[in-house]
Short mmCIF file of N, CA, C and O in Angstrom, two decimals:
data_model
loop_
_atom_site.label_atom_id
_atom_site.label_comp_id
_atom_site.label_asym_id
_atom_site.label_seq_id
_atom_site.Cartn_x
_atom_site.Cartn_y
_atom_site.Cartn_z
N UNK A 808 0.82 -1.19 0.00
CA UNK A 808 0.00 0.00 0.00
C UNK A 808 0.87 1.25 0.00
O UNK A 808 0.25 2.32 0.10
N UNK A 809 2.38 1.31 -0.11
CA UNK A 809 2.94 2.05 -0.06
C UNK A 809 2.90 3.20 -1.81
O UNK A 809 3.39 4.21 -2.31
N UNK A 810 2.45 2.68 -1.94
CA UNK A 810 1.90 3.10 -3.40
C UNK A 810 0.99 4.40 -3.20
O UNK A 810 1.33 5.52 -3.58
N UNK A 811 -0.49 4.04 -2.39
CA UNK A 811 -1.61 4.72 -1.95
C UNK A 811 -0.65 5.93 -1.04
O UNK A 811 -0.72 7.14 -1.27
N UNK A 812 -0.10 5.53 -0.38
CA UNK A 812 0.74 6.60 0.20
C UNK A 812 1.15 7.78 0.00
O UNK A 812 0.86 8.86 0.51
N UNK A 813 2.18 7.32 -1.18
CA UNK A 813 2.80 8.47 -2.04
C UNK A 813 1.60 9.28 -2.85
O UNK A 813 1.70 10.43 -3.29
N UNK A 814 0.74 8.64 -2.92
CA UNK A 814 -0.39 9.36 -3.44
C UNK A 814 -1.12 10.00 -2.71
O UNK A 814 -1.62 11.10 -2.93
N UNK A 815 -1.19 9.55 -2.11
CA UNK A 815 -2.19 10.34 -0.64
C UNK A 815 -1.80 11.75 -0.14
O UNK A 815 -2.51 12.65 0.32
N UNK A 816 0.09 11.69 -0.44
CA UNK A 816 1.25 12.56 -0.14
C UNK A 816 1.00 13.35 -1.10
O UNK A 816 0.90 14.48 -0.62
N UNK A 817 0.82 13.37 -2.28
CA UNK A 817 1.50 13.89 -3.74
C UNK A 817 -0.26 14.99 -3.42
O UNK A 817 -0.41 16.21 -3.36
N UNK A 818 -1.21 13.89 -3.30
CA UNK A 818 -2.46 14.78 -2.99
C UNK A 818 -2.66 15.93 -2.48
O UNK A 818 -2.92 16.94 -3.13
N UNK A 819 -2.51 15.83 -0.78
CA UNK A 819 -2.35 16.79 -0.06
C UNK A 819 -1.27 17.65 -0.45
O UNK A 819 -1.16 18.58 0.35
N UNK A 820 -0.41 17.69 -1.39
CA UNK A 820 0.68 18.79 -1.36
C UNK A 820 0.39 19.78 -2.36
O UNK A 820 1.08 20.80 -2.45
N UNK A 821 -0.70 19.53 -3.22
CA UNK A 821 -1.22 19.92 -4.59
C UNK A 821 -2.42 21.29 -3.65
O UNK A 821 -3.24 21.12 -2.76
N UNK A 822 -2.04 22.38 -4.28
CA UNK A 822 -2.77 23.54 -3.92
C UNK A 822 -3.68 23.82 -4.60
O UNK A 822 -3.62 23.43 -5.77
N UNK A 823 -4.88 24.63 -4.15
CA UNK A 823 -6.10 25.00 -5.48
C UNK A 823 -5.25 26.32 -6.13
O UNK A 823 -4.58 27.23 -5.63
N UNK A 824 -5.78 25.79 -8.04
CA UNK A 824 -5.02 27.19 -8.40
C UNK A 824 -4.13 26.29 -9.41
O UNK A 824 -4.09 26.60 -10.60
N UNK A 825 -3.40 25.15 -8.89
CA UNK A 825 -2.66 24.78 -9.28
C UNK A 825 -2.39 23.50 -9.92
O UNK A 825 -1.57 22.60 -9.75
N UNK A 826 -3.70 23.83 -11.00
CA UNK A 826 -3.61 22.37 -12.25
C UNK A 826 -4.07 22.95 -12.99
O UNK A 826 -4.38 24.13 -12.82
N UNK A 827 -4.34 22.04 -14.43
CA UNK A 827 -4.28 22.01 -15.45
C UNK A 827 -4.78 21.00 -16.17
O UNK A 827 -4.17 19.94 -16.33
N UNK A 828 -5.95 21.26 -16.67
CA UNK A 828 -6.42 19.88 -17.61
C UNK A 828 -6.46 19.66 -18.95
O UNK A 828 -6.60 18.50 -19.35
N UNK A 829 -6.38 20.47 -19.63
CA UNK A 829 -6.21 20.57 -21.46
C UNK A 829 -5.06 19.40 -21.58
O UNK A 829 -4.41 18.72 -20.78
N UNK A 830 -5.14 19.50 -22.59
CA UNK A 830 -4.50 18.44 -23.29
C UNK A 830 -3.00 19.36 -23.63
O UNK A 830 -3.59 20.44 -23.55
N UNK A 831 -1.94 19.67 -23.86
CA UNK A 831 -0.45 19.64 -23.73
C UNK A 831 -0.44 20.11 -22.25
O UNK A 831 0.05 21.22 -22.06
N UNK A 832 -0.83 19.54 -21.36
CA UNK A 832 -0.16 19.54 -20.00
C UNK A 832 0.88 19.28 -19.43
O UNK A 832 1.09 19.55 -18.24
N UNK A 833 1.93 18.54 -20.44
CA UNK A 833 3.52 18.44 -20.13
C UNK A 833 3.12 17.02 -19.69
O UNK A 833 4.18 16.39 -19.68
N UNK A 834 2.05 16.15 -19.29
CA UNK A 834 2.43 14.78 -19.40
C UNK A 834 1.50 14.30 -20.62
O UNK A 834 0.33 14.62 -20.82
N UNK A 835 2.25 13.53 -21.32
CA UNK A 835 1.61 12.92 -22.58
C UNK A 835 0.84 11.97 -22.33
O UNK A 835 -0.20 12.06 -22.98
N UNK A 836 0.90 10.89 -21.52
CA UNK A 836 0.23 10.48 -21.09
C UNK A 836 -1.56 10.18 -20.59
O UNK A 836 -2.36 9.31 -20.96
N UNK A 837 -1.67 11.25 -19.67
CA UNK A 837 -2.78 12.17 -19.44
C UNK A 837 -3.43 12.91 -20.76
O UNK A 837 -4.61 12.91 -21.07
N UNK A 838 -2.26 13.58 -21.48
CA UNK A 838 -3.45 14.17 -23.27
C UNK A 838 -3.53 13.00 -23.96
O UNK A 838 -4.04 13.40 -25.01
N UNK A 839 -3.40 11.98 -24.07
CA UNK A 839 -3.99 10.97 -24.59
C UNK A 839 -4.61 10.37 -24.15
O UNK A 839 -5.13 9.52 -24.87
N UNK A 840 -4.98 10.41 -22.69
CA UNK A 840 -6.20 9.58 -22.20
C UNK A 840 -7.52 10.50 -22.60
O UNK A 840 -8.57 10.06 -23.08
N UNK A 841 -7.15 12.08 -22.24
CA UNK A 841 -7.82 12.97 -22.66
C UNK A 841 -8.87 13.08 -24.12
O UNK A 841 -10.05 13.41 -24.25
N UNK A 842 -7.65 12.57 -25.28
CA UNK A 842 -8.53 12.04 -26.37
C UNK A 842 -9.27 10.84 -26.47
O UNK A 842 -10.11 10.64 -27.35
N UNK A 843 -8.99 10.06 -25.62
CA UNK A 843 -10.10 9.29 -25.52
C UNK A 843 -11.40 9.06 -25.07
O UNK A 843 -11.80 9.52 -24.00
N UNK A 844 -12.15 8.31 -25.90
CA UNK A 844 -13.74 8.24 -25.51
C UNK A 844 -14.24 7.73 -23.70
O UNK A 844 -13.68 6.66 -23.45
N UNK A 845 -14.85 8.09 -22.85
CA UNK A 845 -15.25 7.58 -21.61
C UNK A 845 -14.69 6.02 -21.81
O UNK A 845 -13.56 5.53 -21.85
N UNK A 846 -15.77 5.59 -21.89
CA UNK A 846 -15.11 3.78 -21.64
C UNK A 846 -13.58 3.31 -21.95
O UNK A 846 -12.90 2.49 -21.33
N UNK A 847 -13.29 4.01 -23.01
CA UNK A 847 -11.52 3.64 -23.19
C UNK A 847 -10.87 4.39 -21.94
O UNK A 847 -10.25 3.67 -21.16
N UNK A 848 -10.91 5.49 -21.71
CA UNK A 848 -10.41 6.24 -20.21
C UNK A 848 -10.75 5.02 -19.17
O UNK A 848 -9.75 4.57 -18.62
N UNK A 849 -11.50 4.66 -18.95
CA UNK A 849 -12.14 3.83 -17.92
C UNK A 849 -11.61 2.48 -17.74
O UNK A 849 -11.39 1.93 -16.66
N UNK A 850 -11.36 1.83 -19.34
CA UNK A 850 -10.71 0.69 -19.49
C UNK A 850 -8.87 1.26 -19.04
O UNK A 850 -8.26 0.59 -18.21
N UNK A 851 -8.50 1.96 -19.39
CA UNK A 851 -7.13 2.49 -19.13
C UNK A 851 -6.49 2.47 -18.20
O UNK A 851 -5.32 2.14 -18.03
N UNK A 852 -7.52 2.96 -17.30
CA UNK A 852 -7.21 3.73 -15.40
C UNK A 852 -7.56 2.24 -14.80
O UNK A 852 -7.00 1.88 -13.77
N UNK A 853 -8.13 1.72 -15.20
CA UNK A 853 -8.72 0.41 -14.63
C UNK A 853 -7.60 -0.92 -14.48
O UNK A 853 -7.61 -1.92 -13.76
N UNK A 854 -6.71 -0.44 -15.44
CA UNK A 854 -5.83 -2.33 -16.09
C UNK A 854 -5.13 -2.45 -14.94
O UNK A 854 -5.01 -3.64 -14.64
N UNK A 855 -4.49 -1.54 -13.99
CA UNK A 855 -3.67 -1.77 -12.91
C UNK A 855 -4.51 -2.13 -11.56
O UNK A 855 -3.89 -2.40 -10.53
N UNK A 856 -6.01 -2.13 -11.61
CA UNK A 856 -6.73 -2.22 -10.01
C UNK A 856 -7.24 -3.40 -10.12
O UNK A 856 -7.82 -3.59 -11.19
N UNK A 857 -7.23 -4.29 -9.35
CA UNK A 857 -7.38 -5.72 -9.54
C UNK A 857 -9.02 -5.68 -9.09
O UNK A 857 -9.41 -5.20 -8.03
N UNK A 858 -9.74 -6.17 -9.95
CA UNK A 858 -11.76 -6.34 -9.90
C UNK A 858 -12.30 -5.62 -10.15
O UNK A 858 -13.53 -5.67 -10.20
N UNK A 859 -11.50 -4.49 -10.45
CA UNK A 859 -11.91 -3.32 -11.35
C UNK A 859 -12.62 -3.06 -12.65
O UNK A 859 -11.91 -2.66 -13.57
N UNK A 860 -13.77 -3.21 -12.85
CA UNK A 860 -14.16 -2.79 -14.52
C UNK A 860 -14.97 -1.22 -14.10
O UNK A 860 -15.89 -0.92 -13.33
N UNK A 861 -14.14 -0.51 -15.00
CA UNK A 861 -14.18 1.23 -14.30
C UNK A 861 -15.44 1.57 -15.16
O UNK A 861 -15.41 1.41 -16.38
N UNK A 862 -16.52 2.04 -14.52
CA UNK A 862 -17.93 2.66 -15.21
C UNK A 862 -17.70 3.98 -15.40
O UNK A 862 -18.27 4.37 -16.42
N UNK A 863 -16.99 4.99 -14.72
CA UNK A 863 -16.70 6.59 -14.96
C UNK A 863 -15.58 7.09 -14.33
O UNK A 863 -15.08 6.61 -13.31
N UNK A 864 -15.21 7.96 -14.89
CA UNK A 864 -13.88 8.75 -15.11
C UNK A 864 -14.19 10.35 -14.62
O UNK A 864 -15.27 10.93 -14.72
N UNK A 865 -13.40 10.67 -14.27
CA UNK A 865 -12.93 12.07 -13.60
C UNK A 865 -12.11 12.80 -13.76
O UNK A 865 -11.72 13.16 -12.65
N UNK A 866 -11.36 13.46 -14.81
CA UNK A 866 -9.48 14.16 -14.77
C UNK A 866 -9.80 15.22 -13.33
O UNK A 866 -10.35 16.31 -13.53
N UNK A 867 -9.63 15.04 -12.70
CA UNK A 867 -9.24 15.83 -11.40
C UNK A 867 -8.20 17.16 -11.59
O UNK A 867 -8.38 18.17 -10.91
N UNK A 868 -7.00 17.06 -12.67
CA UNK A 868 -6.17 17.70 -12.50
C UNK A 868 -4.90 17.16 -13.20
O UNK A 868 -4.63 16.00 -13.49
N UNK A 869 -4.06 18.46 -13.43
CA UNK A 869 -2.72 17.92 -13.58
C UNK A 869 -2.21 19.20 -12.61
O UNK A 869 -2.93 20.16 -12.32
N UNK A 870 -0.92 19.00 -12.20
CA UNK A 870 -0.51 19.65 -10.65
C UNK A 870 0.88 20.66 -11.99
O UNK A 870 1.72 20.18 -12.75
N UNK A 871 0.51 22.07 -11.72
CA UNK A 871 1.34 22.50 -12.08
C UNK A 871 2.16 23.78 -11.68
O UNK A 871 2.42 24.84 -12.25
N UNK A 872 2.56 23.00 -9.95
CA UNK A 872 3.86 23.65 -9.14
C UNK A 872 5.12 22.83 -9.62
O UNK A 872 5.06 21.76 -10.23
N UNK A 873 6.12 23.41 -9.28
CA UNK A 873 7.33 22.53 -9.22
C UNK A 873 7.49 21.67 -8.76
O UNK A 873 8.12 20.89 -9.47
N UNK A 874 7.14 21.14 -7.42
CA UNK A 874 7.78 19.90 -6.59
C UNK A 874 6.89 18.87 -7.45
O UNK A 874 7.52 17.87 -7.80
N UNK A 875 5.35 18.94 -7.91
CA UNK A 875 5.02 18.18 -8.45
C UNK A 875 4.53 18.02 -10.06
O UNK A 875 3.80 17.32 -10.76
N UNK A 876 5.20 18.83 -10.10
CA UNK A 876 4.72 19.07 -11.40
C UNK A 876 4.98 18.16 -12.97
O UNK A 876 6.06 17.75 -13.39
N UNK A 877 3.46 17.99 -13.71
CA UNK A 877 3.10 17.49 -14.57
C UNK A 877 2.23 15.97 -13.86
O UNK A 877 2.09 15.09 -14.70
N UNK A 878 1.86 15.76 -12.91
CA UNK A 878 1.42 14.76 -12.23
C UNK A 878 -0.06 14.67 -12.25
O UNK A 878 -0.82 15.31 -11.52
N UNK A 879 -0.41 13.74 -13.22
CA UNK A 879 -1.92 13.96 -13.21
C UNK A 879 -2.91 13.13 -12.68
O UNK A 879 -2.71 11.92 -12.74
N UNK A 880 -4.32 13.69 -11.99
CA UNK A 880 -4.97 12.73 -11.23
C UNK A 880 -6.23 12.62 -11.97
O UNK A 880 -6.78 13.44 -12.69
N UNK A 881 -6.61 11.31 -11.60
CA UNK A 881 -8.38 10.88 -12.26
C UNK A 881 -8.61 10.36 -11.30
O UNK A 881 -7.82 9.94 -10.46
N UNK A 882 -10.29 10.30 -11.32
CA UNK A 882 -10.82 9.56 -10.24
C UNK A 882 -11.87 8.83 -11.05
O UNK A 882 -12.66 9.36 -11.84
N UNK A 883 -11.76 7.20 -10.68
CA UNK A 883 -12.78 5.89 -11.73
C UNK A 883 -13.30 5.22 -10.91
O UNK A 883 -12.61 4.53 -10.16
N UNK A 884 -14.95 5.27 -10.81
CA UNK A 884 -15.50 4.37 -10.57
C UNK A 884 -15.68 3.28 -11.06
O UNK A 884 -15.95 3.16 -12.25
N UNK A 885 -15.51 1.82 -9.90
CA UNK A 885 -15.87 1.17 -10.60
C UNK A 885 -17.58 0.28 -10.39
O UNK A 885 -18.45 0.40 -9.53
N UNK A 886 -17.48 -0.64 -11.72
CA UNK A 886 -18.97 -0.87 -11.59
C UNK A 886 -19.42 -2.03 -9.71
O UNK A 886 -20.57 -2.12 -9.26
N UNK A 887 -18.59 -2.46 -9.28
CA UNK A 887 -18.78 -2.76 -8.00
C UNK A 887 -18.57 -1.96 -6.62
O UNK A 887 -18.34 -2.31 -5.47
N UNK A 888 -18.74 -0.78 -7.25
CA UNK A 888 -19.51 0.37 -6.69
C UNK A 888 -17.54 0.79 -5.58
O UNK A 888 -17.55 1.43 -4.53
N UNK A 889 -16.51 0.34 -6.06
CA UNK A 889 -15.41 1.07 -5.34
C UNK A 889 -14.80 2.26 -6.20
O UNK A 889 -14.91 2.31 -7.43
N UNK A 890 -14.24 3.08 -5.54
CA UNK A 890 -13.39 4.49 -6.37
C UNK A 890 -12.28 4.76 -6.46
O UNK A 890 -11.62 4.42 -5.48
N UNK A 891 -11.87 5.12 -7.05
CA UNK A 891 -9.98 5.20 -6.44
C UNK A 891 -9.30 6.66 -7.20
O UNK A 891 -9.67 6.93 -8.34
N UNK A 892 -8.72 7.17 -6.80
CA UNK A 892 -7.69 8.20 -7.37
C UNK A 892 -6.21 7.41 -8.08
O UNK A 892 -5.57 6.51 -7.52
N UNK A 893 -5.95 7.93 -9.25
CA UNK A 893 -4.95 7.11 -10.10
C UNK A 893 -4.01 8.21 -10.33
O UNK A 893 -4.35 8.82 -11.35
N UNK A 894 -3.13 8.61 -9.88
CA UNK A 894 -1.79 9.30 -10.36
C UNK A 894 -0.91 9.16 -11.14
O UNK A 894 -0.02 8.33 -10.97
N UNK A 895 -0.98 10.02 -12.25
CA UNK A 895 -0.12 9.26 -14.03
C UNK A 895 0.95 10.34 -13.50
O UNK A 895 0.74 11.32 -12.80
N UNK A 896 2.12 9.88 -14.03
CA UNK A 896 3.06 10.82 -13.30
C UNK A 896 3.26 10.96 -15.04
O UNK A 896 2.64 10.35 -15.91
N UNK A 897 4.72 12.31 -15.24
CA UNK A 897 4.70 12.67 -16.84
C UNK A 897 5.27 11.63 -17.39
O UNK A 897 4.73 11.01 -18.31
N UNK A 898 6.44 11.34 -16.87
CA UNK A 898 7.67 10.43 -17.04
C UNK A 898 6.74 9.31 -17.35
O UNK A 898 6.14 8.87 -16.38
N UNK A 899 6.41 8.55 -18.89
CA UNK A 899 5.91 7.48 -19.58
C UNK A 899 6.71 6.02 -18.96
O UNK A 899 6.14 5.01 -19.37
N UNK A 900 7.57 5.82 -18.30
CA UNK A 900 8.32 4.85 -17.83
C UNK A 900 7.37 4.59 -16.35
O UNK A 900 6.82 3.50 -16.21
N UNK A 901 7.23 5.66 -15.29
CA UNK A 901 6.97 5.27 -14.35
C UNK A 901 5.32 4.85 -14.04
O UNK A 901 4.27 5.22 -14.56
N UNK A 902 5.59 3.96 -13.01
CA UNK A 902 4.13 3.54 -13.17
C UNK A 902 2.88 3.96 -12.82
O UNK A 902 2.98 4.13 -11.60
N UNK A 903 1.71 4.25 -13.15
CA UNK A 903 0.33 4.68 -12.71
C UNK A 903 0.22 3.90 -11.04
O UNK A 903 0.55 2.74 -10.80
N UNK A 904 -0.30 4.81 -10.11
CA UNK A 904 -0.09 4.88 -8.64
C UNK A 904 -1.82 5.06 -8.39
O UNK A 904 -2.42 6.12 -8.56
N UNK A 905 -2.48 3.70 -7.93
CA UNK A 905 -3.94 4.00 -7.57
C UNK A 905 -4.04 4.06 -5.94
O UNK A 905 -3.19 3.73 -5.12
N UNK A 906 -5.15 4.51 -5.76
CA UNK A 906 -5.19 4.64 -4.30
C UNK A 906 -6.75 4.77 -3.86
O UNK A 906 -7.51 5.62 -4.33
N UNK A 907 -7.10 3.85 -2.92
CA UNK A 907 -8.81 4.17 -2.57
C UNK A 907 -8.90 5.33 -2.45
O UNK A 907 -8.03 6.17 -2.21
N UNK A 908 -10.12 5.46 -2.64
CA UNK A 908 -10.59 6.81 -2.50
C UNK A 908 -11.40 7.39 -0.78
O UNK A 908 -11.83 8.50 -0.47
N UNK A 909 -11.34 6.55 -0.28
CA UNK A 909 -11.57 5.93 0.91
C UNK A 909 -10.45 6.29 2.05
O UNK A 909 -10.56 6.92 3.10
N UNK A 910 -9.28 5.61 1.44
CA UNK A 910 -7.75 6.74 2.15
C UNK A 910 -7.55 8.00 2.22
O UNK A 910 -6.63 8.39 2.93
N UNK A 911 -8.24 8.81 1.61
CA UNK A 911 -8.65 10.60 1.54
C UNK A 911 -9.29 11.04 2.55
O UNK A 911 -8.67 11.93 3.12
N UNK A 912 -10.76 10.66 3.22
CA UNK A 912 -11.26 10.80 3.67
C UNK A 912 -10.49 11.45 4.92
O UNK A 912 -9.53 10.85 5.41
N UNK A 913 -10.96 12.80 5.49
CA UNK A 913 -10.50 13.54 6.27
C UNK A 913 -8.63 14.44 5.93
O UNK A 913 -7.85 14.97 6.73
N UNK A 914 -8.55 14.24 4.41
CA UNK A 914 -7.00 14.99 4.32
C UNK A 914 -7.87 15.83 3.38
O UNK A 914 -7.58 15.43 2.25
N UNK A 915 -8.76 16.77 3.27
CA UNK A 915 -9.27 17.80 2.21
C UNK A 915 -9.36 17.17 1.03
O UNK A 915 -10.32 17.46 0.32
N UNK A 916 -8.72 16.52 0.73
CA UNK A 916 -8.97 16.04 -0.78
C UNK A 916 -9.81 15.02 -0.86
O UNK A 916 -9.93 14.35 0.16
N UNK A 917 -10.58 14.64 -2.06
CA UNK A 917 -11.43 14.22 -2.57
C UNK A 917 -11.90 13.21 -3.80
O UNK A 917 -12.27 14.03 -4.64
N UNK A 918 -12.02 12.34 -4.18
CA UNK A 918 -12.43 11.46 -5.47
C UNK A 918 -13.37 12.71 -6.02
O UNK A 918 -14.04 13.53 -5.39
N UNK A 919 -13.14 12.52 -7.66
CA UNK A 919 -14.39 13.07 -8.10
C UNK A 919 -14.23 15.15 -8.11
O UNK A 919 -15.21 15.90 -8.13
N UNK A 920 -13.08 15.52 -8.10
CA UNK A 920 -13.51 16.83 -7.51
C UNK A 920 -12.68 17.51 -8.10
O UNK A 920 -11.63 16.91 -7.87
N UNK A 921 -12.41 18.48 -8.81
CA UNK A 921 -11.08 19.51 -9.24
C UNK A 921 -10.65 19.63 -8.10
O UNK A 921 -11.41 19.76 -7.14
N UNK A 922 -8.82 19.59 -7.96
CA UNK A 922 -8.50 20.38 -7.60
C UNK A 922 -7.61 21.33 -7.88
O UNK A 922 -7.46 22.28 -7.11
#
């Protein structure tokens, strides 16, 4: 779960004010999920959460301070009714970082929500 962690971390450090959702956001990644249709986003964010078949999608953000910057978040429901926040970092090598959405609860941040 050390995964959910760094995410949980990367979350709370992200200020309002300070994202970005269009498509050249500096991670490529994220503008190509962007061109894609709902269910392909959904199938995407989904391949790494194990029982996951994702019914809706969220771009939350891409974080664009320095310490984190180009780090983008979605939030996917899935159809057995769990949620999770997914952190695409820019860097195409490193890996997509999910995290319940459930682990938020009481740090300000939120599934589902700009920030």
């Amino acid at each position: 779960m050390r995964c959910g962690v760094l995410l949980l971390a990367a979350l709370m450090a992200v200020g309002s004010g300070s994202t970005a959702i269009a498509a050249g956001s500096g991670n490529s990644a994220n503008d190509r999920l962007l061109a894609l249709p709902p269910d392909q986003q959904a199938a995407m964010l989904t391949k790494g959460i194990k029982g996951c078949d994702g019914e809706s999608v969220f771009p939350m953000g891409v974080v664009t301070t320095a310490k984190w910057k180009g780090l983008a978040y979605w939030s996917v429901h899935c159809k057995d009714g769990r949620n999770f926040a997914v952190q695409i970092a820019p860097d195409p090598k490193a890996p997509w970082i999910a995290a319940d959405c459930g682990a938020l609860q009481g740090t300000g941040k939120e599934c589902f929500k700009k920030f």
